[in-house]
């Protein structure tokens, strides 16, 4: 039997929904591993497909891997994928921690380390390390993990905090794996065989919440009432309803503040919550109190981002107050960044619709998982930081604190309003439809990216997934571009990241004309410049000069086509050999900042107190500069007295702890300075484009000299 794991499950999931070949590089970027690992996993998947008598994955040279089955077999294959045996599944650390957390949050009796050892077929040391991380995660919700010899492990905390932690856990779990677990319970429900005990135990964790039965009741009502929820929000809703039923049975009550309860009772979603409660009561023979109906309603309200005036939220007066705050926040962001957002009416409308449920999410700890968080933070770094600062006016008014996942969603609205172009002409070559989960933030952001990069595209419409399912204007569309997994029997579907990174840009460019692509080639530029060189210079080796000129110009054109602005502020012009430090050591993050800013001080690019400003900012706001695993981007506010943009890179032999749960330890600190809000942006965009490539960190780790580092970033 072929052993499955998280990577192989995700690769198969991507291939099942792909309508075009996926390269090993693309798959590696999606699941954060090396291309070599992807190729090894493909071999395992081919063995699994062969066992089930499906054709092996087709490998097309220079294009990638493709699953060659018709729609009927594709549906059967998904059924088989959801039915894999958990006795042959290798759980990742994150998956183990999620299931441990789920067990602790939902069981009424203490559990034990030995139970987890058997459950995951892991050593005691592994389980102990996982439990330490689990304890850290729970402590962030003010939930205490209690461990007593001979008694076991359990948690203690307020009911609302326990539910908030469960909401967060549900939204970090893969719905496909939950489906696999549920199917395992169906398979082994009546089995007494010893070899399936692990599968039965794992499935029991999910079945305790009766997810499958709840889904059968809830799904038709959501569809009937046109409630649009993302996959993870749906899963969270089902699991939360399961927990509500379980907590009611064990007499764990939940009470909303009177003001919040009265506001919820007025919402359209409350009537849907009542309908759900009625059906659930009838099926499970249980009474659901009004407070719990209101709690279910909160999940309906908090999980929506659809562009509809029926969205949950606030009263008319509160709407006007929130709109005023959004307008003030927008002005503050414009002042901070020195820019002006276009089509503000559309921007305000989209933000208002988003902020209504966002406030409820923040108030009750229902954080929406945002898989684009790191991409958005990298692509719109200054905008992201500006929103984090200026959104405090809304946080203070509503007594909430927005997590960075929510800030990223808001950044998508603002990002789509930067440099919005006019309506496309009807005679564009390629007619596309954009589909995303909600039809608002990601769709508008993607629309803006496409119209700014491509000439040959006419965007017919942007749709939510729910509206897409009802669409019938297929004769007007040539291609569907989607940010989520969808299928269309009539048209090709291209799934992309809404930020349109280089690999997705290249895939879309095969369909459409790229802006500026045909304007000039390296050969044309060479033919224009060469006569001037001959006229004014003595040439020692004309063949070598010709070759190198064409190579360098082609490199510049390629960078421009990927959307990275080339200017005097580019990475190559700022990060120089004297700004690179290798093999450094630091006993604390404060010392690491001091070491990393030293090259900037020596070069006169910053004043002596710059490092203190960075340290003070980290003390005040926490380790927010740890932007990706192993990397800190150290900076303070721009200063008009700085002569130009500065950037240094320091590599530490031993990881430095900055206090970031997800990105510690830190091995690389990039310290930068800027005289204003915009000069450094091109270099940072280019830097992040390089750092998110899978092989770059490994190359930086192996570099022995500063010029090796420069070579890494020039490739």
XYZ file of C-alpha atoms in Angstrom:
715
model
C 0.000 0.000 0.000
C 1.389 3.415 -0.985
C 1.844 5.610 2.145
C 0.129 8.980 1.866
C 1.192 12.158 3.623
C 0.225 15.831 3.598
C 2.353 16.644 0.526
C 1.045 13.793 -1.583
C -2.527 14.554 -0.596
C -2.101 18.206 -1.626
C -0.344 17.339 -4.904
C -3.132 14.939 -5.844
C -5.723 17.537 -4.860
C -4.093 20.124 -7.168
C -3.837 17.683 -10.067
C -7.480 16.664 -9.671
C -8.657 20.238 -10.246
C -6.039 21.280 -12.815
C -7.153 21.648 -16.423
C -3.624 22.297 -17.707
C -0.284 20.640 -16.886
C 1.395 21.673 -13.619
C 5.179 21.837 -13.482
C 7.219 20.424 -10.607
C 8.252 24.005 -9.872
C 4.625 25.140 -9.604
C 3.693 22.214 -7.357
C 6.777 22.817 -5.214
C 5.774 26.445 -4.685
C 2.211 25.433 -3.764
C 3.258 22.985 -1.054
C 6.575 24.581 0.007
C 9.049 21.838 -0.810
C 11.792 21.180 -3.361
C 11.167 20.141 -6.965
C 13.086 16.932 -6.269
C 10.643 16.065 -3.479
C 7.724 16.688 -5.846
C 9.205 14.326 -8.430
C 9.674 11.629 -5.763
C 6.081 12.112 -4.582
C 4.844 11.838 -8.180
C 6.441 8.371 -8.344
C 4.502 7.312 -5.234
C 1.278 8.755 -6.645
C 1.768 6.862 -9.897
C 2.111 3.647 -7.872
C -1.141 4.474 -6.049
C -2.949 5.254 -9.321
C -1.686 1.991 -10.790
C -2.958 0.035 -7.759
C -6.429 1.486 -8.364
C -6.169 0.841 -12.125
C -6.093 4.501 -13.158
C -3.651 5.760 -15.829
C -0.398 7.183 -14.500
C 0.163 10.941 -14.548
C 1.097 12.191 -17.993
C 4.377 14.096 -18.032
C 4.609 16.622 -20.855
C 8.160 17.912 -21.484
C 8.551 21.602 -20.508
C 4.857 21.757 -19.513
C 4.443 19.535 -16.460
C 2.186 16.800 -15.103
C -1.423 16.198 -16.102
C -4.063 13.773 -14.890
C -5.521 12.169 -18.017
C -8.978 10.956 -17.011
C -12.466 11.975 -18.076
C -14.872 13.767 -15.729
C -16.587 10.562 -14.614
C -13.313 8.881 -13.664
C -12.123 12.128 -12.078
C -15.134 12.032 -9.739
C -14.428 8.385 -8.874
C -10.780 9.234 -8.281
C -11.706 11.976 -5.837
C -13.890 9.449 -3.996
C -10.906 7.098 -3.808
C -8.665 9.913 -2.571
C -11.150 10.749 0.190
C -11.208 7.062 1.135
C -7.478 6.461 1.658
C -6.711 4.352 4.708
C -5.362 6.364 7.642
C -3.348 3.362 8.800
C -1.099 4.197 5.850
C -1.013 7.980 6.357
C 2.079 9.833 7.606
C 0.810 12.831 9.573
C 2.854 16.039 9.408
C 3.711 17.927 12.589
C 1.088 20.600 11.857
C -1.571 17.950 11.236
C -0.702 16.180 14.493
C -0.870 19.444 16.448
C -4.225 20.369 14.897
C -5.784 17.015 15.773
C -4.308 17.116 19.286
C -5.765 20.584 19.778
C -9.112 19.428 18.405
C -9.134 16.472 20.799
C -8.291 18.655 23.824
C -10.907 21.270 22.916
C -13.747 18.815 22.406
C -13.319 15.894 24.829
C -14.889 16.039 28.274
C -12.378 13.686 29.928
C -8.560 13.909 30.226
C -6.580 12.358 27.398
C -3.107 10.797 27.566
C 0.255 10.915 25.821
C 0.064 7.184 25.122
C -3.225 7.712 23.286
C -1.545 10.246 20.979
C 1.434 7.879 20.513
C -0.932 5.176 19.265
C -3.030 7.632 17.289
C -0.141 8.992 15.218
C 2.202 5.997 15.491
C 4.846 8.413 16.773
C 7.453 8.259 19.544
C 6.871 9.670 23.009
C 9.520 12.355 22.370
C 7.746 13.492 19.195
C 4.392 13.697 20.984
C 5.930 15.630 23.904
C 7.425 18.192 21.485
C 4.105 18.476 19.649
C 2.248 19.006 22.920
C 4.626 21.835 23.840
C 3.723 23.624 20.596
C 0.067 22.791 21.168
C 0.304 24.350 24.638
C 1.875 27.505 23.168
C -0.925 27.818 20.613
C -3.612 27.386 23.267
C -1.959 29.895 25.602
C -2.381 32.568 22.915
C -6.140 32.170 23.549
C -5.622 32.311 27.343
C -6.389 28.602 27.583
C -4.319 26.583 30.040
C -3.155 23.032 29.345
C -3.074 20.964 32.534
C -0.834 17.858 32.766
C -1.101 15.617 35.825
C 0.656 12.254 36.352
C -1.748 9.290 36.379
C -4.646 11.597 35.459
C -3.779 12.807 31.968
C -3.997 16.043 29.990
C -6.880 18.486 29.728
C -7.539 22.181 29.202
C -9.040 24.952 31.309
C -10.458 28.218 30.006
C -13.536 30.329 29.469
C -16.192 28.965 27.125
C -15.843 31.811 24.602
C -12.045 31.373 24.489
C -12.385 27.632 23.937
C -14.761 28.266 21.041
C -12.438 30.898 19.565
C -9.541 28.434 19.707
C -11.668 25.782 18.021
C -12.628 28.247 15.276
C -8.975 29.010 14.611
C -8.019 25.314 14.615
C -10.800 24.358 12.205
C -9.727 27.008 9.721
C -6.132 25.776 9.652
C -7.170 22.196 8.857
C -7.419 20.894 5.302
C -11.076 20.112 4.472
C -9.913 17.201 2.312
C -8.135 15.555 5.259
C -11.232 16.042 7.426
C -13.232 14.302 4.694
C -10.693 11.457 4.663
C -11.003 11.090 8.438
C -14.800 11.078 8.256
C -14.759 8.419 5.524
C -12.467 6.276 7.693
C -15.068 6.367 10.440
C -17.752 5.174 8.014
C -15.500 2.328 6.895
C -14.462 1.107 10.326
C -17.518 1.985 12.401
C -18.408 -1.640 13.066
C -14.972 -3.191 12.568
C -13.167 -4.864 15.444
C -9.934 -5.581 13.611
C -6.793 -4.592 15.515
C -5.021 -3.210 12.453
C -7.660 -0.523 11.934
C -7.663 0.740 15.534
C -5.592 3.793 14.619
C -7.992 4.755 11.840
C -10.963 4.240 14.145
C -9.389 6.375 16.879
C -8.486 9.202 14.516
C -11.913 9.165 12.905
C -13.501 9.189 16.343
C -12.094 12.697 17.007
C -14.008 14.127 14.049
C -17.042 11.868 14.406
C -17.473 13.100 17.993
C -18.620 16.359 16.352
C -20.924 14.526 13.882
C -19.611 16.618 10.990
C -21.070 14.484 8.197
C -24.596 14.415 9.642
C -24.519 18.167 10.285
C -23.310 18.813 6.745
C -26.279 16.878 5.326
C -28.668 19.106 7.309
C -26.951 22.476 6.895
C -25.760 22.391 3.271
C -29.232 22.483 1.607
C -30.322 25.394 3.821
C -27.190 27.436 3.028
C -27.746 26.843 -0.679
C -31.452 27.715 -0.461
C -30.777 30.951 1.438
C -27.782 31.860 -0.803
C -25.277 32.003 2.038
C -21.784 32.002 0.487
C -19.026 30.599 2.707
C -15.491 29.520 1.861
C -14.607 25.833 2.260
C -12.758 26.404 5.526
C -15.596 28.590 6.873
C -18.103 25.853 6.027
C -15.968 23.252 7.769
C -15.614 25.545 10.791
C -19.395 26.050 10.861
C -20.111 22.299 10.771
C -17.552 21.570 13.476
C -18.776 24.445 15.623
C -22.357 23.277 15.397
C -21.082 19.850 16.431
C -19.310 21.400 19.389
C -22.420 23.446 20.295
C -24.466 20.233 20.419
C -21.795 18.509 22.462
C -21.435 21.419 24.912
C -25.230 21.608 25.345
C -25.317 17.896 26.208
C -22.598 18.420 28.839
C -24.320 21.570 30.242
C -21.583 24.013 29.175
C -23.557 27.193 28.594
C -22.575 30.183 26.491
C -23.825 33.723 27.102
C -23.484 36.686 24.751
C -23.481 40.255 26.103
C -27.037 41.651 26.032
C -26.138 44.399 23.542
C -24.590 41.922 21.108
C -27.494 39.503 21.458
C -30.112 42.152 20.654
C -28.087 43.261 17.604
C -27.787 39.684 16.325
C -31.513 39.000 16.752
C -32.232 41.743 14.183
C -30.035 40.207 11.493
C -31.271 38.266 8.474
C -28.816 35.513 9.380
C -30.527 34.964 12.744
C -33.666 33.740 10.975
C -31.478 31.324 8.997
C -29.860 30.277 12.283
C -33.329 29.578 13.687
C -34.152 27.443 10.648
C -30.895 25.496 11.096
C -31.604 25.058 14.815
C -35.101 23.739 14.097
C -33.773 21.077 11.706
C -30.903 20.165 14.053
C -33.265 19.840 17.035
C -35.531 17.558 15.027
C -32.647 15.319 13.874
C -30.610 15.144 17.099
C -33.536 15.349 19.576
C -32.002 18.229 21.504
C -33.118 21.730 22.509
C -30.880 24.575 21.250
C -31.254 27.746 23.395
C -31.565 31.192 21.814
C -28.028 32.112 22.941
C -26.626 29.139 21.013
C -28.721 30.019 17.944
C -27.147 33.484 18.154
C -23.697 31.872 18.321
C -24.404 29.829 15.189
C -25.607 33.080 13.592
C -22.253 34.680 14.427
C -20.538 32.058 12.271
C -22.904 32.741 9.391
C -22.185 36.460 9.727
C -18.443 36.149 10.252
C -17.830 33.702 7.422
C -19.302 35.828 4.626
C -17.492 38.183 2.291
C -19.980 38.205 -0.566
C -20.811 41.417 -2.460
C -24.396 41.666 -1.290
C -26.248 44.302 0.660
C -27.858 41.411 2.513
C -24.602 40.720 4.295
C -24.722 40.564 8.052
C -23.663 43.498 10.058
C -24.645 46.704 11.688
C -27.624 49.026 11.851
C -28.032 51.889 9.381
C -26.614 54.409 11.859
C -23.713 52.085 12.628
C -23.159 51.619 8.884
C -22.848 55.384 8.455
C -20.460 55.594 11.388
C -18.344 52.740 10.027
C -18.317 54.274 6.546
C -17.069 57.555 8.005
C -14.241 55.727 9.786
C -13.334 53.875 6.572
C -13.124 57.194 4.711
C -10.927 58.705 7.441
C -8.691 55.631 7.458
C -8.358 55.804 3.668
C -7.297 59.464 3.793
C -4.722 58.656 6.479
C -3.299 55.803 4.374
C -3.111 58.085 1.322
C -1.215 60.712 3.344
C 1.162 58.122 4.755
C 1.957 56.572 1.364
C 1.761 59.725 -0.746
C -0.749 58.324 -3.232
C -4.412 58.599 -4.162
C -6.765 55.637 -4.532
C -9.010 55.646 -7.578
C -12.732 54.843 -7.865
C -13.236 55.527 -4.170
C -16.984 54.837 -4.210
C -16.329 51.240 -5.253
C -13.512 51.000 -2.714
C -15.666 52.303 0.152
C -18.542 50.002 -0.786
C -16.296 46.938 -0.893
C -14.612 47.839 2.400
C -17.934 48.464 4.133
C -19.260 45.077 3.053
C -16.039 43.443 4.226
C -15.722 45.295 7.535
C -19.213 44.435 8.773
C -18.535 40.702 9.281
C -14.839 41.387 9.989
C -15.785 43.272 13.161
C -17.796 40.288 14.402
C -14.961 37.915 13.480
C -12.468 39.998 15.457
C -14.802 40.424 18.421
C -15.391 36.703 18.842
C -12.024 35.325 17.733
C -13.282 33.861 14.450
C -10.139 34.562 12.443
C -10.506 33.824 8.733
C -7.601 31.782 7.385
C -5.854 33.776 4.643
C -3.553 31.624 2.536
C -2.348 34.744 0.706
C -1.101 36.463 3.866
C 2.624 36.175 3.115
C 2.198 36.986 -0.584
C 0.147 40.101 0.200
C 2.518 41.255 2.917
C 5.427 40.917 0.513
C 3.743 42.432 -2.542
C 2.156 45.373 -0.700
C 4.555 45.753 2.198
C 4.150 49.520 2.718
C 0.393 49.342 2.229
C 0.123 46.444 4.678
C 2.092 48.357 7.332
C 0.057 51.530 6.753
C -3.220 49.653 7.229
C -1.919 47.993 10.408
C -1.203 51.452 11.791
C -4.272 53.382 10.629
C -6.896 50.703 11.276
C -6.499 51.454 14.984
C -9.238 54.115 14.651
C -11.755 51.371 13.789
C -10.343 49.023 16.427
C -10.775 51.657 19.146
C -14.333 52.486 18.093
C -15.519 48.860 18.140
C -13.181 47.582 20.882
C -11.623 44.896 18.688
C -8.185 43.998 17.393
C -7.848 42.788 13.816
C -5.383 39.914 13.237
C -2.900 40.183 10.385
C -4.983 37.756 8.288
C -7.789 40.315 8.342
C -5.374 43.158 7.558
C -4.274 41.193 4.486
C -7.876 40.922 3.257
C -8.295 44.677 3.703
C -5.008 45.260 1.856
C -6.456 43.372 -1.105
C -9.273 45.930 -1.352
C -6.835 48.840 -1.265
C -4.375 47.045 -3.554
C -7.058 46.653 -6.199
C -7.718 50.421 -6.045
C -4.123 51.448 -6.765
C -3.732 52.523 -10.369
C -7.063 51.113 -11.553
C -7.324 51.548 -15.308
C -10.393 52.409 -17.356
C -12.812 49.957 -18.840
C -11.379 47.558 -21.383
C -12.236 47.937 -25.034
C -14.700 45.461 -26.487
C -12.313 44.407 -29.231
C -9.711 42.867 -26.890
C -8.461 39.482 -28.045
C -9.197 37.230 -25.087
C -12.475 37.327 -23.154
C -12.096 36.076 -19.605
C -14.258 35.633 -16.537
C -12.656 36.006 -13.090
C -13.938 33.801 -10.285
C -13.000 33.904 -6.603
C -14.646 32.704 -3.438
C -16.417 35.979 -2.629
C -16.158 38.048 -5.809
C -14.844 41.112 -3.961
C -11.278 41.567 -2.681
C -9.334 38.870 -4.516
C -11.334 39.320 -7.725
C -10.714 43.072 -7.899
C -7.054 42.661 -7.036
C -6.605 40.058 -9.773
C -8.542 42.213 -12.239
C -6.210 45.125 -11.567
C -3.098 42.947 -11.976
C -4.303 41.519 -15.271
C -5.338 44.845 -16.818
C -2.029 46.435 -15.812
C 0.063 43.656 -17.392
C -1.893 42.524 -20.465
C -3.176 44.318 -23.567
C -5.037 41.417 -25.134
C -7.625 40.733 -22.451
C -11.234 41.837 -22.018
C -12.578 40.982 -18.566
C -16.247 40.126 -19.073
C -17.171 39.828 -15.403
C -15.888 39.059 -11.903
C -17.976 36.511 -10.017
C -18.230 34.812 -6.657
C -18.186 31.021 -6.756
C -21.899 30.916 -5.950
C -22.780 33.199 -8.885
C -20.428 31.241 -11.142
C -22.424 28.075 -10.459
C -25.532 29.811 -11.857
C -23.788 31.485 -14.828
C -24.987 30.645 -18.340
C -23.273 33.243 -20.594
C -20.577 30.818 -21.719
C -20.673 31.909 -25.369
C -19.256 35.301 -24.322
C -16.201 33.829 -22.550
C -12.984 32.240 -23.844
C -11.226 31.451 -20.551
C -12.073 31.271 -16.843
C -9.374 32.617 -14.527
C -10.008 31.510 -10.953
C -8.351 31.878 -7.558
C -10.074 28.723 -6.257
C -10.516 25.135 -7.398
C -13.422 25.002 -9.848
C -14.414 22.880 -12.826
C -16.150 23.848 -16.053
C -17.193 21.275 -18.644
C -17.398 23.935 -21.370
C -14.356 26.191 -20.913
C -10.704 25.923 -19.888
C -9.994 27.014 -16.297
C -6.731 28.632 -15.221
C -6.199 28.681 -11.450
C -3.886 31.499 -10.332
C -2.693 33.370 -7.275
C -4.536 36.754 -7.248
C -1.177 38.529 -6.988
C -0.220 36.886 -10.307
C 3.363 35.824 -9.469
C 5.794 35.174 -12.362
C 4.814 31.523 -12.896
C 1.106 32.391 -13.164
C 1.935 35.420 -15.302
C 3.760 33.136 -17.736
C 0.826 30.693 -17.877
C -1.680 33.466 -18.591
C 0.632 35.114 -21.124
C 0.312 31.995 -23.304
C -3.312 33.024 -23.856
C -2.991 36.798 -24.168
C -0.906 39.649 -25.487
C 1.407 41.108 -22.846
C 1.678 44.860 -22.420
C 4.897 46.139 -23.884
C 6.076 42.650 -24.823
C 6.173 43.343 -28.541
C 7.476 46.883 -28.216
C 11.138 45.996 -28.330
C 13.429 42.981 -28.176
C 17.007 42.706 -27.010
C 18.106 42.364 -30.658
C 16.288 45.582 -31.652
C 17.813 47.498 -28.738
C 21.246 46.140 -29.641
C 20.842 47.231 -33.271
C 19.865 50.723 -32.092
C 22.675 51.158 -29.554
C 25.530 49.420 -31.407
C 26.196 52.223 -33.952
C 26.557 54.692 -31.059
C 29.065 52.423 -29.300
C 31.099 52.014 -32.495
C 31.080 55.777 -32.997
C 32.293 56.759 -29.532
C 34.225 53.748 -28.148
C 37.268 51.604 -28.891
C 36.044 47.993 -28.989
C 38.482 45.231 -27.980
C 36.244 42.182 -28.566
C 33.149 42.904 -30.655
C 31.798 39.325 -30.477
C 31.988 39.187 -26.681
C 30.465 42.658 -26.380
C 27.593 41.732 -28.706
C 26.843 38.538 -26.787
C 26.964 40.199 -23.355
C 24.887 43.179 -24.488
C 22.082 40.966 -25.759
C 22.197 38.808 -22.594
C 22.031 41.807 -20.235
C 19.312 43.640 -22.164
C 17.278 40.446 -22.380
C 17.615 40.043 -18.601
C 16.332 43.579 -18.042
C 13.394 43.022 -20.392
C 12.557 39.771 -18.646
C 12.516 41.501 -15.253
C 10.300 44.239 -16.574
C 7.863 41.655 -17.950
C 7.515 40.073 -14.505
C 6.187 43.348 -13.198
C 9.256 44.355 -11.136
C 10.032 48.034 -11.760
C 13.617 48.628 -12.843
C 15.044 51.879 -11.521
C 17.981 53.346 -9.677
C 16.332 51.870 -6.608
C 16.598 48.279 -7.880
C 18.101 45.536 -5.735
C 21.298 45.311 -7.782
C 21.995 49.002 -7.252
C 21.446 48.968 -3.484
C 22.740 45.666 -2.078
C 26.508 45.868 -2.599
C 29.376 43.721 -1.308
C 30.229 46.106 1.549
C 26.646 45.789 2.820
C 26.829 42.006 3.277
C 27.964 40.314 6.500
C 28.360 36.543 6.872
C 29.076 34.174 9.775
C 27.887 36.591 12.462
C 26.780 35.644 15.977
C 24.273 37.355 18.274
C 23.182 36.446 21.801
C 19.873 38.340 21.489
C 17.610 39.850 18.861
C 18.628 43.333 20.066
C 22.264 42.524 19.334
C 21.268 41.069 15.961
C 19.618 44.384 15.032
C 22.706 46.342 16.111
C 25.010 44.101 14.049
C 22.729 44.223 11.000
C 22.417 48.022 10.901
C 26.171 48.585 11.328
C 26.918 48.649 7.551
C 24.239 51.312 7.054
C 25.780 53.424 9.825
C 29.328 52.995 8.494
C 28.216 54.168 5.057
C 26.457 57.240 6.454
C 23.073 56.041 5.181
C 21.450 56.255 8.640
C 22.078 58.084 11.908
C 23.411 56.395 15.023
C 19.991 56.067 16.648
C 18.432 54.187 13.746
C 18.996 50.795 15.374
C 17.389 52.083 18.574
C 14.307 53.132 16.591
C 14.020 49.604 15.170
C 14.463 47.984 18.590
C 11.885 50.337 20.113
C 9.392 49.462 17.351
C 9.887 45.743 18.017
C 9.406 46.245 21.755
C 6.225 48.205 21.105
C 4.598 46.060 18.411
C 6.161 42.631 18.742
C 8.158 40.628 16.138
C 6.177 41.841 13.105
C 9.399 42.373 11.128
C 9.903 38.579 10.983
C 8.066 38.544 7.668
C 8.794 34.984 6.518
C 10.444 31.946 8.145
C 14.127 32.578 9.025
C 14.063 36.183 7.751
C 13.668 39.571 9.425
C 13.228 42.790 7.467
C 14.497 45.384 9.945
C 13.486 49.004 9.408
C 12.248 52.167 11.051
C 10.333 55.160 9.727
C 11.694 56.943 6.608
C 13.791 60.030 7.238
C 14.196 62.852 4.703
C 17.766 63.379 5.971
C 18.862 59.949 4.714
C 20.814 60.453 1.447
C 19.323 57.436 -0.391
C 17.877 53.965 0.050
C 20.106 51.620 2.020
C 20.014 47.827 2.322
C 22.266 45.424 4.211
C 22.155 41.658 4.648
C 23.517 39.762 7.647
C 23.644 35.974 7.957
C 23.852 34.507 11.449
C 25.452 31.088 11.933
C 23.110 30.255 14.789
C 19.441 31.133 14.670
C 18.345 34.169 16.686
C 15.020 34.132 18.548
C 12.854 37.179 17.812
C 9.748 35.790 19.516
C 7.771 34.949 16.374
C 6.002 31.598 16.827
C 5.919 30.777 13.122
C 9.119 32.319 11.709
C 11.776 31.755 14.418
C 14.675 31.055 14.469
C 16.015 33.914 12.332
C 19.160 33.388 10.251
C 18.966 36.377 7.886
C 18.371 40.014 8.767
C 17.880 42.483 5.921
C 18.107 46.015 7.328
C 16.900 48.819 5.099
C 16.445 52.560 5.287
C 14.713 55.047 3.027
C 14.421 58.831 2.702
C 10.698 58.555 1.858
C 7.745 56.184 1.609
C 8.299 54.950 -1.938
C 11.966 54.939 -3.021
C 12.723 51.553 -1.471
C 9.663 49.743 -2.873
C 11.210 48.444 -6.159
C 14.169 46.894 -4.344
C 11.977 45.275 -1.695
C 9.594 43.880 -4.298
C 12.528 42.364 -6.147
C 14.044 41.057 -2.900
C 10.851 39.277 -1.913
C 10.367 37.867 -5.401
C 13.786 36.255 -4.933
C 13.306 35.090 -1.341
C 10.035 33.246 -2.020
C 11.800 31.015 -4.560
C 12.334 27.578 -3.048
C 16.065 27.305 -3.689
C 17.186 30.812 -2.680
C 17.575 30.220 1.063
C 19.679 27.148 0.401
C 21.934 29.164 -1.923
C 22.248 31.928 0.681
C 23.113 29.322 3.312
C 25.906 27.843 1.180
C 27.426 31.196 0.141
C 30.989 31.688 1.414
C 31.674 35.243 0.244
C 29.723 38.437 -0.298
C 30.034 38.088 -4.061
C 28.364 34.660 -3.808
C 25.379 36.436 -2.246
C 25.303 39.028 -5.021
C 25.416 36.230 -7.571
C 22.373 34.572 -5.952
C 20.298 37.736 -6.374
C 21.498 38.408 -9.913
C 20.541 34.998 -11.313
